[in-house]
Coordinates of C-alpha atoms in Angstrom, one line a residue:
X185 CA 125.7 51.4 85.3
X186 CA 125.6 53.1 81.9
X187 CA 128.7 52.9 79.8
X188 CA 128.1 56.6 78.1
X189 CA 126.7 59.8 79.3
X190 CA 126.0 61.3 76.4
X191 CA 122.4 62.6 76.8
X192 CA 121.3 64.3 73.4
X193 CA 123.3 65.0 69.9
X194 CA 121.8 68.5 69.7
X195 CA 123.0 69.6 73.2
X196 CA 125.8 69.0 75.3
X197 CA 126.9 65.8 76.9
X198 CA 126.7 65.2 81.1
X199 CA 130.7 66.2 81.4
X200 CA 130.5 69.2 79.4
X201 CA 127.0 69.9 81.6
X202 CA 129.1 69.5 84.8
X203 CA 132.4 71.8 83.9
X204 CA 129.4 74.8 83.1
X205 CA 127.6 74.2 86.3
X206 CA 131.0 73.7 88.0
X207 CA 132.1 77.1 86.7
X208 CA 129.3 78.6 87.8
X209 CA 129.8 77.5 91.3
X210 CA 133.3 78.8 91.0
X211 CA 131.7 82.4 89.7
X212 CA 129.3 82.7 92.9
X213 CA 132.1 81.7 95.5
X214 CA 134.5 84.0 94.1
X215 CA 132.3 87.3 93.4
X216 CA 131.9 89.9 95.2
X217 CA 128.7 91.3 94.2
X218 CA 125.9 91.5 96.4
X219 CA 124.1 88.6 96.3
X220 CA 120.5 90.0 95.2
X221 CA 122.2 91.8 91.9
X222 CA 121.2 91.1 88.6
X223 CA 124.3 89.7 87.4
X224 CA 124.4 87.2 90.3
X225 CA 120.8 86.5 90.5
X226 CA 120.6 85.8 86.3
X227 CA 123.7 83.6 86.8
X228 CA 122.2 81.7 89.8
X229 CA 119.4 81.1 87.1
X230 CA 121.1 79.2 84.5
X231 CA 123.1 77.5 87.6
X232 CA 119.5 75.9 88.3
X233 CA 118.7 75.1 85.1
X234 CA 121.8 73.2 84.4
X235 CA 121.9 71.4 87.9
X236 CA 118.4 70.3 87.1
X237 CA 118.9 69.3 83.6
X238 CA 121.9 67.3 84.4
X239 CA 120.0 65.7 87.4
X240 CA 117.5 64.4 84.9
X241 CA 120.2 63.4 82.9
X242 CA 121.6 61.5 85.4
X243 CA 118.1 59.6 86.1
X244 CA 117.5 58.8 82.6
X245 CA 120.9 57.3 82.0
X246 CA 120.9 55.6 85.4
X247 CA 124.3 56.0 86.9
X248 CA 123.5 55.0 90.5
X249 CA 121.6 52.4 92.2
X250 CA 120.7 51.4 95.7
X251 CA 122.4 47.6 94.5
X252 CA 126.4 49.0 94.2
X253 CA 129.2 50.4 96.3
X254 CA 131.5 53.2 95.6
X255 CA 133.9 50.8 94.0
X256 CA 132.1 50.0 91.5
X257 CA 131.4 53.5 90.6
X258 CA 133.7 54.7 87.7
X259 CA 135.7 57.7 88.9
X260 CA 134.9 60.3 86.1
X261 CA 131.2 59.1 87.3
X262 CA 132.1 59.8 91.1
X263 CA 131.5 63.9 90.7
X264 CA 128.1 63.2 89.4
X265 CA 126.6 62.4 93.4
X266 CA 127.8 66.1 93.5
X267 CA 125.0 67.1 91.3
X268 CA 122.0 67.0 94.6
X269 CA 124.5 69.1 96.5
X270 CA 125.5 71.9 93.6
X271 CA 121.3 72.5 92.8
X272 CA 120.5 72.7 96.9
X273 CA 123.4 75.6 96.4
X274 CA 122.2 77.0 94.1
X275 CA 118.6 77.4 95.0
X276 CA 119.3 78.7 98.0
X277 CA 121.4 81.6 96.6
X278 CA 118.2 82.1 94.8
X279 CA 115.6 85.2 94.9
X280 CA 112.9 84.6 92.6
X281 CA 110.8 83.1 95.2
X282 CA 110.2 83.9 98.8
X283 CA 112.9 82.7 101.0
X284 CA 110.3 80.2 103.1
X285 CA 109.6 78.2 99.5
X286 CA 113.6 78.7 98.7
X287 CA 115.1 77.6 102.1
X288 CA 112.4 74.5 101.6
X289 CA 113.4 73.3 98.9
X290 CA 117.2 74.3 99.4
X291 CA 116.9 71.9 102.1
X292 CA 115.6 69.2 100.5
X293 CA 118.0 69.0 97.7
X294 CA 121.1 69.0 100.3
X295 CA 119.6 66.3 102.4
X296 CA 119.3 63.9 99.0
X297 CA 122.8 64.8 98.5
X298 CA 123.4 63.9 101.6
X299 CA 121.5 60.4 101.4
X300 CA 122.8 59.6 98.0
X301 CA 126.6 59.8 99.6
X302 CA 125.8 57.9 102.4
X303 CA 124.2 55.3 100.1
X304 CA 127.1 54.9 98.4
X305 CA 129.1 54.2 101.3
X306 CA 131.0 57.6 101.5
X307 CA 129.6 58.9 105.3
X308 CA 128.3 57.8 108.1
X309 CA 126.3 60.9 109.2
X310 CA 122.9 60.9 110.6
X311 CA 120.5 61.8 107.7
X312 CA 119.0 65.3 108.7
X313 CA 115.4 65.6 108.0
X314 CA 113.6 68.6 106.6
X315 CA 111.9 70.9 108.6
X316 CA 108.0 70.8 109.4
X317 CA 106.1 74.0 109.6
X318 CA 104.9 73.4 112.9
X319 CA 101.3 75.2 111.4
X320 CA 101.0 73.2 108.1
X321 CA 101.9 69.2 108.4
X322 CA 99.4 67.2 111.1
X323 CA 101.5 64.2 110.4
X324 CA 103.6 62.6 113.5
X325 CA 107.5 63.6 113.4
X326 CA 109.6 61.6 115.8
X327 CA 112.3 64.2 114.8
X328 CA 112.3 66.5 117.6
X329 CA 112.1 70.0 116.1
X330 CA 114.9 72.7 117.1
X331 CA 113.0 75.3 119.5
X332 CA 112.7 79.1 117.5
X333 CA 113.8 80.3 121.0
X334 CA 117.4 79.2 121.7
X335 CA 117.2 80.0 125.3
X336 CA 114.6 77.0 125.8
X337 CA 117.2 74.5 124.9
X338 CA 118.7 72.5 127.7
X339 CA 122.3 73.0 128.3
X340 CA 123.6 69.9 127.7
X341 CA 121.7 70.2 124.3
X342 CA 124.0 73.7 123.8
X343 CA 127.0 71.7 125.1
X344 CA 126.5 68.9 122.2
X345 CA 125.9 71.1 119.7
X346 CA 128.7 73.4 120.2
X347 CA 131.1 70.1 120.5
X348 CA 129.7 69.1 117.1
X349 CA 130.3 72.5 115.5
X350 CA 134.1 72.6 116.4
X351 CA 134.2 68.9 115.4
X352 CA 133.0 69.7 112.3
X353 CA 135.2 72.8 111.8
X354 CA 138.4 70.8 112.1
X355 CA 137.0 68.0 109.7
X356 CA 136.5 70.8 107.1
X357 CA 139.9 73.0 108.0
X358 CA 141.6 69.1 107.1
X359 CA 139.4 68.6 104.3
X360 CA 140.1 71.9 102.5
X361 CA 143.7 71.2 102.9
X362 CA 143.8 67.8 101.5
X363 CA 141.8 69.2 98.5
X364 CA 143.6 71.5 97.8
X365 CA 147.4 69.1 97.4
X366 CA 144.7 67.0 95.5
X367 CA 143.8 69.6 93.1
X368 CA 147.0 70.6 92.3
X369 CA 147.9 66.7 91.9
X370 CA 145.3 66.4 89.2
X371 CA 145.7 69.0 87.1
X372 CA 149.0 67.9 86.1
X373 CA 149.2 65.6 82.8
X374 CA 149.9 62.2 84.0
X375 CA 147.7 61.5 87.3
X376 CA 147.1 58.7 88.1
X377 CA 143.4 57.3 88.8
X378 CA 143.6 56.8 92.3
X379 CA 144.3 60.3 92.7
X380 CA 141.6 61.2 91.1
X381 CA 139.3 59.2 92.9
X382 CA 140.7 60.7 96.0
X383 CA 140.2 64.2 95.4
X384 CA 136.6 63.4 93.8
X385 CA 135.8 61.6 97.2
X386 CA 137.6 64.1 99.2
X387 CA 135.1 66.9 97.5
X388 CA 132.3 65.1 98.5
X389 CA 132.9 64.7 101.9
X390 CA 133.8 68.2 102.2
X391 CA 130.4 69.4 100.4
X392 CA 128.7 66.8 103.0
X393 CA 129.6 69.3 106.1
X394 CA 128.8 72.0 104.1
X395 CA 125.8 70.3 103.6
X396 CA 125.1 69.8 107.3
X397 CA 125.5 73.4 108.2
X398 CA 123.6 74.6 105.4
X399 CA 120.7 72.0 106.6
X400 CA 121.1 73.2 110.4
X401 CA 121.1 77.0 109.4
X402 CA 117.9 76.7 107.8
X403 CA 116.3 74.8 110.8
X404 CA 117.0 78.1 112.6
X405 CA 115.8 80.6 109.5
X406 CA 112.4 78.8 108.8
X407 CA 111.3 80.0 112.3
X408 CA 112.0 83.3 111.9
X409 CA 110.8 83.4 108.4
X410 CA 107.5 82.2 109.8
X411 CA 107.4 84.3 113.1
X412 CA 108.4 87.0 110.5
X413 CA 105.1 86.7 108.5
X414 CA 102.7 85.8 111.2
X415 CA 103.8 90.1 112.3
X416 CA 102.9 90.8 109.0
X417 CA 99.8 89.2 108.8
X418 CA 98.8 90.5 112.1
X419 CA 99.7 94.1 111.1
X420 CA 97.4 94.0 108.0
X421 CA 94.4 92.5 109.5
X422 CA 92.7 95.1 111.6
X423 CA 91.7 93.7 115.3
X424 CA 88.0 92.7 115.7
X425 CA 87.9 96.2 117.8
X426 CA 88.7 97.9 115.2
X427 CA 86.5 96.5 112.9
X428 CA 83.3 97.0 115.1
X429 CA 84.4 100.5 115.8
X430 CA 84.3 101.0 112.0
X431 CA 81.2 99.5 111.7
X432 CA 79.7 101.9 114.3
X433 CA 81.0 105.1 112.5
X434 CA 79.9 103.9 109.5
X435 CA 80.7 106.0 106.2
X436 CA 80.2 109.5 106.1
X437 CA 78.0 110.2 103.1
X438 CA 77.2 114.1 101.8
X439 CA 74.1 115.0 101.5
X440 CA 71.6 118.8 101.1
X441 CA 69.2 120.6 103.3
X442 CA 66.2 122.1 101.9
X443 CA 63.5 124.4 103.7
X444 CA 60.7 122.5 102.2
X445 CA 59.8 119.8 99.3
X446 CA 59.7 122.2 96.4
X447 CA 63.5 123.3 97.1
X448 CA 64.2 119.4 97.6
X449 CA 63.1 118.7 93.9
X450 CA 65.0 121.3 92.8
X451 CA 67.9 120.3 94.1
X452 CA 67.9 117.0 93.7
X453 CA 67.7 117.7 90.1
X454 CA 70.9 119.2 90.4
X455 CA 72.5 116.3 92.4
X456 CA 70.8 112.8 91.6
X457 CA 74.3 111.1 93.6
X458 CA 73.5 113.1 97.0
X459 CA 70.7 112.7 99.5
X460 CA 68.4 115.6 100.0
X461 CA 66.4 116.5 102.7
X462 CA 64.0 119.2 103.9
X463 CA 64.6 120.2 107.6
X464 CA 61.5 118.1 108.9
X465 CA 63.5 115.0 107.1
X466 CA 66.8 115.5 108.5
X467 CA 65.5 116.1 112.0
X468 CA 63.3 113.0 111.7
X469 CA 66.6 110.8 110.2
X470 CA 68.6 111.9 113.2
X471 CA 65.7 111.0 115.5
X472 CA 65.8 107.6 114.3
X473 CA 69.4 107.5 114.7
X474 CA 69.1 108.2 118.2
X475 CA 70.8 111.7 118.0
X476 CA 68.4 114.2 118.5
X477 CA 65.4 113.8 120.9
X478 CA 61.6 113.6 119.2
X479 CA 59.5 116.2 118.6
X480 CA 58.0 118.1 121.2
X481 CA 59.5 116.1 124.0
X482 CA 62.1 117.5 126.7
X483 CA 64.8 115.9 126.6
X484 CA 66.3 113.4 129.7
X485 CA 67.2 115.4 133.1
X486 CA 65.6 118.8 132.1
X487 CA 62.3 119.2 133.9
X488 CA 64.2 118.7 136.9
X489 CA 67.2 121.3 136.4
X490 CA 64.1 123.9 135.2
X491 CA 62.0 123.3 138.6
X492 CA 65.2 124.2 140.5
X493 CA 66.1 127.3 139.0
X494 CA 62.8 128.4 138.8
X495 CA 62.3 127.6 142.7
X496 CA 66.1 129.4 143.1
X497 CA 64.3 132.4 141.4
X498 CA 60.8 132.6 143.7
X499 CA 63.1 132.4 146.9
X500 CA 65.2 135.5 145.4
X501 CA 62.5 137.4 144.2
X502 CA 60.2 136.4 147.8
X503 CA 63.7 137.8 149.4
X504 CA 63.8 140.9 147.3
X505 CA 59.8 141.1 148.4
X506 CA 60.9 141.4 152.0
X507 CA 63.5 143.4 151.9
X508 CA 61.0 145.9 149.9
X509 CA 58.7 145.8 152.7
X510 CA 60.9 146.1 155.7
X511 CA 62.4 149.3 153.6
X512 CA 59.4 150.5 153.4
X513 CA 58.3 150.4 157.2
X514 CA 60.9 151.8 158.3
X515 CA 60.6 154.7 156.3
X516 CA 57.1 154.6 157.3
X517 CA 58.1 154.4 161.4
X518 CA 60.8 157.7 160.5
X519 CA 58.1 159.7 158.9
X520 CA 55.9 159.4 162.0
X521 CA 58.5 159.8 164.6
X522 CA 59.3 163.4 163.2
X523 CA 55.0 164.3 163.3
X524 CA 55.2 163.1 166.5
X525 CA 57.4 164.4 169.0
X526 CA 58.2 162.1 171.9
X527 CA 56.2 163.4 174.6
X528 CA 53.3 165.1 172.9
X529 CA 50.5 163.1 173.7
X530 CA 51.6 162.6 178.0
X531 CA 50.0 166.1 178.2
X532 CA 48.2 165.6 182.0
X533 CA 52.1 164.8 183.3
X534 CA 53.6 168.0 181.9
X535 CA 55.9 169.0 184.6

């Protein structure tokens, strides 16, 4: 254990480090700005680069080792294990990345925290372990993941977990009250150092459910971070459908007509970016295309439609023909009826 924590001459020494970053914790908890403003979001800034600063600190002057107990821990030295804690806090109050890189490492941070006070003796907790994307680590996790979809948990799974959370609400409704008569014990002149130790061991075991919840509330954000941009993803890449049907319609690209090749150089002239054609060209291009049917052939299903109408048309006119003629007769039949009288030519019976 190192018998000074000064770090540098130039800058200030680990104690001075802690009050700022300690202040700074007081600042967030106590504001009421929104928590993406710049004021908060600047001040969440230097909180990160003091935490980390006075973590590196810390691991150059090595304070703690995996070889001693609490005991043997001075107690000014005791709210230095804080430090893991107070950066996972920090970063996760963060915006200047994306909230699945900030919840990550957020977590990460906590659960050291987390593992550096049970090292030293001052919980018995089960060590939470960070969450694996279940799209980006192959590697085998015996940790069970927590399901994105609540409902697929088993009851007795529900049960346990709401047991745990009340559990854990009355540990830290006792906590906060025994901090509390502890901090108003050690601000006084003469405390003594078991006091101190107290409340310094007290904070940490209250930071170590905060901890916990902070480490079990991202297990239930990652998913929904990640569910969250597989949406957007699918939203900006356009289906396979799609992207044949654009293929199909192509790009619609201007272009001029011209009667003949004389008015297609002259034109052309005019417009070297645009296609020109003469009307024999364009009617070729959308033969080719499949548009317009080639020269001087009739296109699909017309011969026959033309032989009916034109057989529709003899029948009428054949009709018309007949009518003509049977007209005619019997025009032909009244004519001779009134040259000859009925009766004229029965001239040897005449009565």
């Amino acid at each position: 254990m190192a018998a000074a924590v000064n770090f540098s001459d130039s800058g200030p020494n680990l104690s001075q480090l802690f009050d700022a970053i300690w202040k700074d914790y007081e600042f967030l908890e106590s504001s009421t700005e929104p928590s993406n403003s710049t004021v908060i979001q600047s001040r969440v800034l230097k909180a990160v680069e003091r935490a980390e600063k006075a973590v590196h600190m810390v691991n150059d002057l090595s304070l703690f080792s995996t070889n001693e107990q609490l005991e043997e821990v001075a107690t000014n030295e005791i709210k230095y294990l804080l430090l893991p804690g107070l950066l996972g806090y920090f970063v996760n109050k963060s915006s200047s990345e994306s909230r699945f890189e900030t919840v990550k490492k957020s977590q990460v941070y906590l659960i050291d925290f987390i593992r550096l006070c049970k090292l030293y003796g001052v919980t018995e907790v089960d060590l939470p372990k960070p969450y694996r994307s279940r799209e980006g680590d192959d590697e085998k996790d015996t940790h069970p993941k927590q399901s994105a979809r609540p409902g697929l948990a088993s009851i007795e799974e529900q049960t346990r977990k709401r047991q745990m959370k009340i559990e854990r609400f009355k540990t830290q409704k006792e906590l906060n009250r025994n901090l509390q008569e502890l901090y108003d014990l050690v601000k006084k002149e003469n405390v003594d150092e078991e006091s101190k130790r107290n409340y310094f061991i007290t904070l940490l075991k209250k930071w170590i459910t905060d901890a916990l919840e902070t480490c079990e509330s991202i297990d239930e954000e990652i998913p929904l971070i990640e569910h969250m941009t597989r949406l957007k993803e699918s939203k900006d890449q356009p289906s396979n459908e799609n992207k044949s049907k654009d293929k199909k319609k192509g790009v619609f690209r201007p272009f001029i007509i011209t009667k003949d090749a004389m008015q297609k150089q002259v034109f052309g002239l005019g417009y070297p970016g645009v296609p020109t054609y003469t009307v024999d060209e364009f009617y070729q291009d959308r033969v080719d295309q499949g548009l317009f049917p080639p020269a001087g052939s009739t296109p699909k299903g017309k011969n026959s439609t033309t032989t009916d109408e034109e057989e529709k048309e003899a029948e009428k006119k054949e009709q018309l023909e007949d009518d003509d003629n049977s007209t005619r007769q019997a025009r032909e039949w009244d004519d001779w009826k009134d040259d000859h009288r009925r009766g004229w030519g029965n001239a040897k019976n005449k009565g």
